[in-house]
CSV table of C-alpha atoms and ligand atoms in Angstrom, one decimal:
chain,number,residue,atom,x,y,z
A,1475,UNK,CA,12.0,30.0,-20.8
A,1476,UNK,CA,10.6,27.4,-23.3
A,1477,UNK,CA,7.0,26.5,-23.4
A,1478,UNK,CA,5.4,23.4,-21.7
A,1479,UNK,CA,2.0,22.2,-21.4
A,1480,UNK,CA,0.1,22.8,-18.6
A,1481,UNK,CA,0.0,20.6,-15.6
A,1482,UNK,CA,-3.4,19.2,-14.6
A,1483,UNK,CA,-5.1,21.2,-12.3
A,1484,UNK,CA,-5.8,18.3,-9.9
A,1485,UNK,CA,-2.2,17.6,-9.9
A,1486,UNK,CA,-1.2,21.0,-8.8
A,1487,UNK,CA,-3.6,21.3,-6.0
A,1488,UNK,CA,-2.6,17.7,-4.8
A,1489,UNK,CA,1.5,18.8,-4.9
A,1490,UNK,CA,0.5,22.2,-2.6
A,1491,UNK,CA,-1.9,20.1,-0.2
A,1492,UNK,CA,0.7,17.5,0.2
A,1493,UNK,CA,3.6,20.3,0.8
A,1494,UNK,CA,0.8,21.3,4.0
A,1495,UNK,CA,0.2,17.8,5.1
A,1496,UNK,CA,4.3,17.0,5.1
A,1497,UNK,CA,4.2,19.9,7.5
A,1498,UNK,CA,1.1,18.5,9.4
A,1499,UNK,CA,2.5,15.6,10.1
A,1500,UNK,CA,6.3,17.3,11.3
A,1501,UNK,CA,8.5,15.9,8.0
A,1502,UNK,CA,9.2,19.3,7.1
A,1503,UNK,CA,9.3,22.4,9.2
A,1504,UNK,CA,10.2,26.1,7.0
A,1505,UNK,CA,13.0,23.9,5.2
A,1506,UNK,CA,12.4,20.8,2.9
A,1507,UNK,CA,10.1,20.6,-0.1
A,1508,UNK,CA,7.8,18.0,-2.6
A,1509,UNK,CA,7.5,17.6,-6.4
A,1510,UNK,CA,6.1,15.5,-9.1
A,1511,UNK,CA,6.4,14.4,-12.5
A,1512,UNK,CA,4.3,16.1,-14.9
A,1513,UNK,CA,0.9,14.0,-16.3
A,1514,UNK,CA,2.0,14.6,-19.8
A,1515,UNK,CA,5.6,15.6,-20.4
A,1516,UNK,CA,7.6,13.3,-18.0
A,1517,UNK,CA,11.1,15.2,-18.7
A,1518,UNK,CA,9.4,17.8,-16.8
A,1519,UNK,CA,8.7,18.4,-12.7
A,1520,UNK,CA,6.2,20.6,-11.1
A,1521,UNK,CA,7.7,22.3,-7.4
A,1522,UNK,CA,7.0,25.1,-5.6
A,1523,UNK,CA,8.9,28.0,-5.3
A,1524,UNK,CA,11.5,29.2,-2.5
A,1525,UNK,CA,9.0,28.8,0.7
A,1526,UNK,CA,8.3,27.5,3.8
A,1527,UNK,CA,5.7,24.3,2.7
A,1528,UNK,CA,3.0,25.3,5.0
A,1529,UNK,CA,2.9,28.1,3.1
A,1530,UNK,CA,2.9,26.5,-0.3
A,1531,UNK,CA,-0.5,27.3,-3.1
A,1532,UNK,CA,-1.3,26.4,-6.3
A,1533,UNK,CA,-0.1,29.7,-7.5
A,1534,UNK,CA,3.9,28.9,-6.1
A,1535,UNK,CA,4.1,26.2,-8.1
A,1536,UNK,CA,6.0,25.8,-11.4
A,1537,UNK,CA,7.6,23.4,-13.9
A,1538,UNK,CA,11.4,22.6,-14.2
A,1539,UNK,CA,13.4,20.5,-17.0
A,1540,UNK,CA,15.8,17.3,-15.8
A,1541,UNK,CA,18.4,20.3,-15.5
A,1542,UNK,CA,16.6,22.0,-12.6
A,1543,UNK,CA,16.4,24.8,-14.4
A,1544,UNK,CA,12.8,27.2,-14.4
A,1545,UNK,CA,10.6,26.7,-17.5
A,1546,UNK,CA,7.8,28.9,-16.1
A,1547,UNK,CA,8.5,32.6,-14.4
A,1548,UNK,CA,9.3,32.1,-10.6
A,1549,UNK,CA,8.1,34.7,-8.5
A,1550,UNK,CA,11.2,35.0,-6.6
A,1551,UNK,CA,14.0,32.1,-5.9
A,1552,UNK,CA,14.1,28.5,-6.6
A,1553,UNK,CA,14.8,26.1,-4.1
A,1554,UNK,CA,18.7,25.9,-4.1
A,1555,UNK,CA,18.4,21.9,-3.9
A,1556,UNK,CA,16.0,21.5,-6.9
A,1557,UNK,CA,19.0,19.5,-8.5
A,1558,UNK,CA,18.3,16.5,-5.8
A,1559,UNK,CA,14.4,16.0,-8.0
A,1560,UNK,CA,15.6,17.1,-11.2
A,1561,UNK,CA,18.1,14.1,-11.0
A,1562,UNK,CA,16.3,11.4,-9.5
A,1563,UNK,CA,13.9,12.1,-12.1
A,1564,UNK,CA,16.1,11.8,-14.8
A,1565,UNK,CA,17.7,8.6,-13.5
A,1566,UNK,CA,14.6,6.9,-12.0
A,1567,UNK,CA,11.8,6.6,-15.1
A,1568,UNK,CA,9.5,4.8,-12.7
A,1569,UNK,CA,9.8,7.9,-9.9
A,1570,UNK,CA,6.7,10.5,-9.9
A,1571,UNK,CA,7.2,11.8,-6.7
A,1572,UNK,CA,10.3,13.1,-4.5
A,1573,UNK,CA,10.5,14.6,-0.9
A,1574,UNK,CA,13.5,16.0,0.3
A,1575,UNK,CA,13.7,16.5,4.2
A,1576,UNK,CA,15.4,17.1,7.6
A,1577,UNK,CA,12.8,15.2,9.0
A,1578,UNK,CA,14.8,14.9,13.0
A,1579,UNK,CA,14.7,11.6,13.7
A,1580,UNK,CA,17.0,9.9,10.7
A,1581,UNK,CA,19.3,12.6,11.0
A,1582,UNK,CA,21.1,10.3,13.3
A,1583,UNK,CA,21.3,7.0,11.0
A,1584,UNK,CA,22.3,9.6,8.0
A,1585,UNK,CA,25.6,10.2,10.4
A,1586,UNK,CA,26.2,6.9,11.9
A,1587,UNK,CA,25.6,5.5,8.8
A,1588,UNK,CA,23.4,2.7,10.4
A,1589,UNK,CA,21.0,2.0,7.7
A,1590,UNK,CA,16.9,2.4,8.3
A,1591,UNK,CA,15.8,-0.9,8.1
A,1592,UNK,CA,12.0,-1.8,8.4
A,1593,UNK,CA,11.1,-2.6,12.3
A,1594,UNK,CA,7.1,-2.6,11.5
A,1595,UNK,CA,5.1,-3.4,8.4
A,1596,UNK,CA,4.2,0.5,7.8
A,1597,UNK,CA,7.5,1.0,6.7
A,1598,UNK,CA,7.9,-2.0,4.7
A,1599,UNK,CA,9.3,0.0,1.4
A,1600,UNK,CA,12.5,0.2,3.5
A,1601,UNK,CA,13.1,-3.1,1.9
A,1602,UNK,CA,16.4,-4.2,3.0
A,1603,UNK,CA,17.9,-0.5,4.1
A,1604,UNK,CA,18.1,3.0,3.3
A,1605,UNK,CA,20.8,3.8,1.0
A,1606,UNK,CA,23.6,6.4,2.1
A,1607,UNK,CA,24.9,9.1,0.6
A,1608,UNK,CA,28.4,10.7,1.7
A,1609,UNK,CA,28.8,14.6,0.2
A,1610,UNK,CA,32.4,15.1,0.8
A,1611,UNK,CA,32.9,11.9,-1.7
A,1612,UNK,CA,31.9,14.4,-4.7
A,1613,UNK,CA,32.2,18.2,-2.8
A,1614,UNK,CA,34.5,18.0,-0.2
A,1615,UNK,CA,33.9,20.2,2.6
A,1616,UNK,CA,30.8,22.3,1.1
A,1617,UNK,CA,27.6,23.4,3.1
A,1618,UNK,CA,26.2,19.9,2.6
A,1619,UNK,CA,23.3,21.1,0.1
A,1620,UNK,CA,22.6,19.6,-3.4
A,1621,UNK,CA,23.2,22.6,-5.1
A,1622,UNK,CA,24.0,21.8,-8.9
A,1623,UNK,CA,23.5,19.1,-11.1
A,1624,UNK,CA,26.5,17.4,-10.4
A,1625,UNK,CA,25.5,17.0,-6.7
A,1626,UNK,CA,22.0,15.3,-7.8
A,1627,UNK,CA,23.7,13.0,-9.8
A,1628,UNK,CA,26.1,12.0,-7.4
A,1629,UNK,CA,22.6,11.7,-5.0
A,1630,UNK,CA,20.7,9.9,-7.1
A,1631,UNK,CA,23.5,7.8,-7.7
A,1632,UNK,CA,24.1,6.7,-4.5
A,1633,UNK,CA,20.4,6.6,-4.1
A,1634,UNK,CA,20.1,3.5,-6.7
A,1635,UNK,CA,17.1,1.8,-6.1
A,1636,UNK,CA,16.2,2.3,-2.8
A,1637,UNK,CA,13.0,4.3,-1.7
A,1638,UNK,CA,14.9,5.8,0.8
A,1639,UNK,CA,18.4,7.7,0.8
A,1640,UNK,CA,20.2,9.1,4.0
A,1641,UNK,CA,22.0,11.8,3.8
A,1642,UNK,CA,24.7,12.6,6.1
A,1643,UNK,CA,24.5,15.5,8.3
A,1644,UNK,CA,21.6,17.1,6.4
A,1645,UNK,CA,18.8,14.8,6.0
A,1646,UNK,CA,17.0,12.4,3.9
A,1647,UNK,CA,15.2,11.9,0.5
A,1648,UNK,CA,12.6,9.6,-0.8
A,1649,UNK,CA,10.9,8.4,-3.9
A,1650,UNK,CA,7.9,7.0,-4.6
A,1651,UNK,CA,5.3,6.2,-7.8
A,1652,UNK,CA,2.5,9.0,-6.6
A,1653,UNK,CA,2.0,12.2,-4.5
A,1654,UNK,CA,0.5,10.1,-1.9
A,1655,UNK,CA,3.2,7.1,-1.7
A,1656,UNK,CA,5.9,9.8,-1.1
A,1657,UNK,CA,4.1,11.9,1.7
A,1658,UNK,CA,3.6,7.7,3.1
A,1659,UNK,CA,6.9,7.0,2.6
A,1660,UNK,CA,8.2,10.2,4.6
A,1661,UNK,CA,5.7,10.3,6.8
A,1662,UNK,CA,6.6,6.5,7.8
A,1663,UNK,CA,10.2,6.9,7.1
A,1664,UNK,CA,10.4,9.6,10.1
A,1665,UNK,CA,8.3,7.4,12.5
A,1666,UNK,CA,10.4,4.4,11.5
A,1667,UNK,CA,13.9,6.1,12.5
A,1668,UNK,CA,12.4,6.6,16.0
A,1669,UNK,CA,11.1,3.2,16.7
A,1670,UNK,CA,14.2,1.4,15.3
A,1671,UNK,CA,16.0,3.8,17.5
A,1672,UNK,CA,14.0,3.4,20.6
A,1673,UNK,CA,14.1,-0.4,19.3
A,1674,UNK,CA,18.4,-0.5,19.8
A,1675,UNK,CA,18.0,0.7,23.0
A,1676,UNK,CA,16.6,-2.5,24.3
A,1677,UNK,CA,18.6,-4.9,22.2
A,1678,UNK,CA,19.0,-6.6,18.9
A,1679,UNK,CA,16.0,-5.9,16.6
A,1680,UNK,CA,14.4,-8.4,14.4
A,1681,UNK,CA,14.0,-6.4,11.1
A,1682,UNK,CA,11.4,-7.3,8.7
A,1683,UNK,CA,12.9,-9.8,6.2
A,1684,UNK,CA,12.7,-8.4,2.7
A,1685,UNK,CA,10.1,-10.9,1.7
A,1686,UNK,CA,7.9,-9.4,4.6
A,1687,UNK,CA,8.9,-5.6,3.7
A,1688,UNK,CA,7.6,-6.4,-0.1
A,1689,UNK,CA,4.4,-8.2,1.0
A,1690,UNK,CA,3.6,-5.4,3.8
A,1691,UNK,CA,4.4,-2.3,1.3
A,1692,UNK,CA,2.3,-4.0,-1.2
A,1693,UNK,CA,-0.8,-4.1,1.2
A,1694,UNK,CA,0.0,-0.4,2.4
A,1695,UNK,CA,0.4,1.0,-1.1
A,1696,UNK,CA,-3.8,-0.4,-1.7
A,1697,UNK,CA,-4.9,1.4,1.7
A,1698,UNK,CA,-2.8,4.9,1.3
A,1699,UNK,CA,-5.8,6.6,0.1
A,1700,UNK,CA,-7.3,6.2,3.9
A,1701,UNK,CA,-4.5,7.9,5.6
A,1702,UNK,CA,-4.4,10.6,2.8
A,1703,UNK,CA,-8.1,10.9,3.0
A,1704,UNK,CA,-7.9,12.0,6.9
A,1705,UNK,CA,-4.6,14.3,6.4
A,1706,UNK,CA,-6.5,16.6,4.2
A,1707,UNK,CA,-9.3,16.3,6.9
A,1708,UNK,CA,-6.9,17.6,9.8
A,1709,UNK,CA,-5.7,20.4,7.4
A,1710,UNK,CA,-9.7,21.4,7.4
A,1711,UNK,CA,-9.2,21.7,3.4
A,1712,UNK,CA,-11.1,18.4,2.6
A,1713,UNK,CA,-14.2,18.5,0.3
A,1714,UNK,CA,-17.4,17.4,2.3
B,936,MN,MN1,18.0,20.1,2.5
């Protein structure tokens, strides 16, 4: 254990909320977790401890270096897949915020390997696709989990630049520049998969162009605060 400053109070209450609100809204279920940069030492990542998210408080939450490994006690396990932040982090200096889910409906684009493409302007960070990322191409056969560093890098890798990777037969991850664009983006990410779904059903899609999918994300990212705002209301924790 080395020493690191603290993380901003307000920050830590905002990563446990948005661990209950992920939950809230059916991105994550006992599995899948949240973290974020720290304010002040960016080589460092705040995320909780081994738990269901629902479950996550301030108090589970600790700090990790860019090599996953604990820098404050943990009161119990870490998350096995803490390699997939600790390396998107490390190769993504404009990245504060990662989810990693199995949020259901992308599971089937991660197999197919049909890219999620944006179908309405909530999703417009899709850009033009998800990225994919193939374990066996760096494990083999293996129990599909990002369990050491090599596996993040080989994640974050195929990740690239995209806010969105898929990943095959175990779920997704995305990125974003705040705690509330990556709850937006998996929140919308999720909802996205079903519609383009539903969408293929009935015949060829017209997929936002990438022009469209900049100008539409740009006008969501000034409005997130209104959907966060009423998904700490429903989780009756909101001040006021
Ligand atoms: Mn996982």
């Amino acid at each position: 254990m080395s020493t690191v400053i603290a993380p901003d109070a307000e920050l830590v209450r905002k990563l446990a909320l948005a661990n209950r609100i992920l939950y809230a809204r059916g991105v994550v279920d006992g599995f899948g977790h949240i973290s974020v940069r720290h304010n002040s030492t960016p080589d460092v990542f705040l995320l909780s401890r081994s738990r269901a998210p629902a479950l996550v408080d301030a108090s589970d939450i600790g700090c990790y270096n860019l090599d996953g490994e604990p820098l404050t006690p943990v009161d119990g396990n870490p998350y096995l897949e803490r390699f997939i932040h600790s390396e998107i982090y490390r190769a993504r200096p404009e990245v504060v915020a990662v989810v990693h889910s199995h949020s259901p409906s992308v599971i089937p684009f991660g197999i197919t390997g049909q890219r999620l493409r944006p179908v309405f302007h909530m999703s417009g960070f899709l850009g033009s696709g998800s990225a994919h990322f193939e374990i066996r191409d760096t494990a083999g056969e293996s129990d599909l989990l990002i369990r050491s560093p090599e596996l993040g890098k080989a994640l974050a890798a195929a990740m690239g630049n995209c806010a969105c990777v898929l990943m095959r037969g175990h779920g997704s991850t995305v990125a974003g520049g705040s705690i509330e664009q990556a709850v937006y983006r998996a929140v919308y990410a999720e909802l996205n998969a079903k519609l383009q779904a539903e969408g293929m059903k009935l015949g060829e899609v017209q997929y936002l162009t990438e022009a469209e999918g900049a100008l539409a994300a740009a006008a969501n990212d000034s409005q997130i605060g209104r959907a966060w705002a009423l998904w700490e209301r429903e989780l009756g924790l909101a001040k006021g």
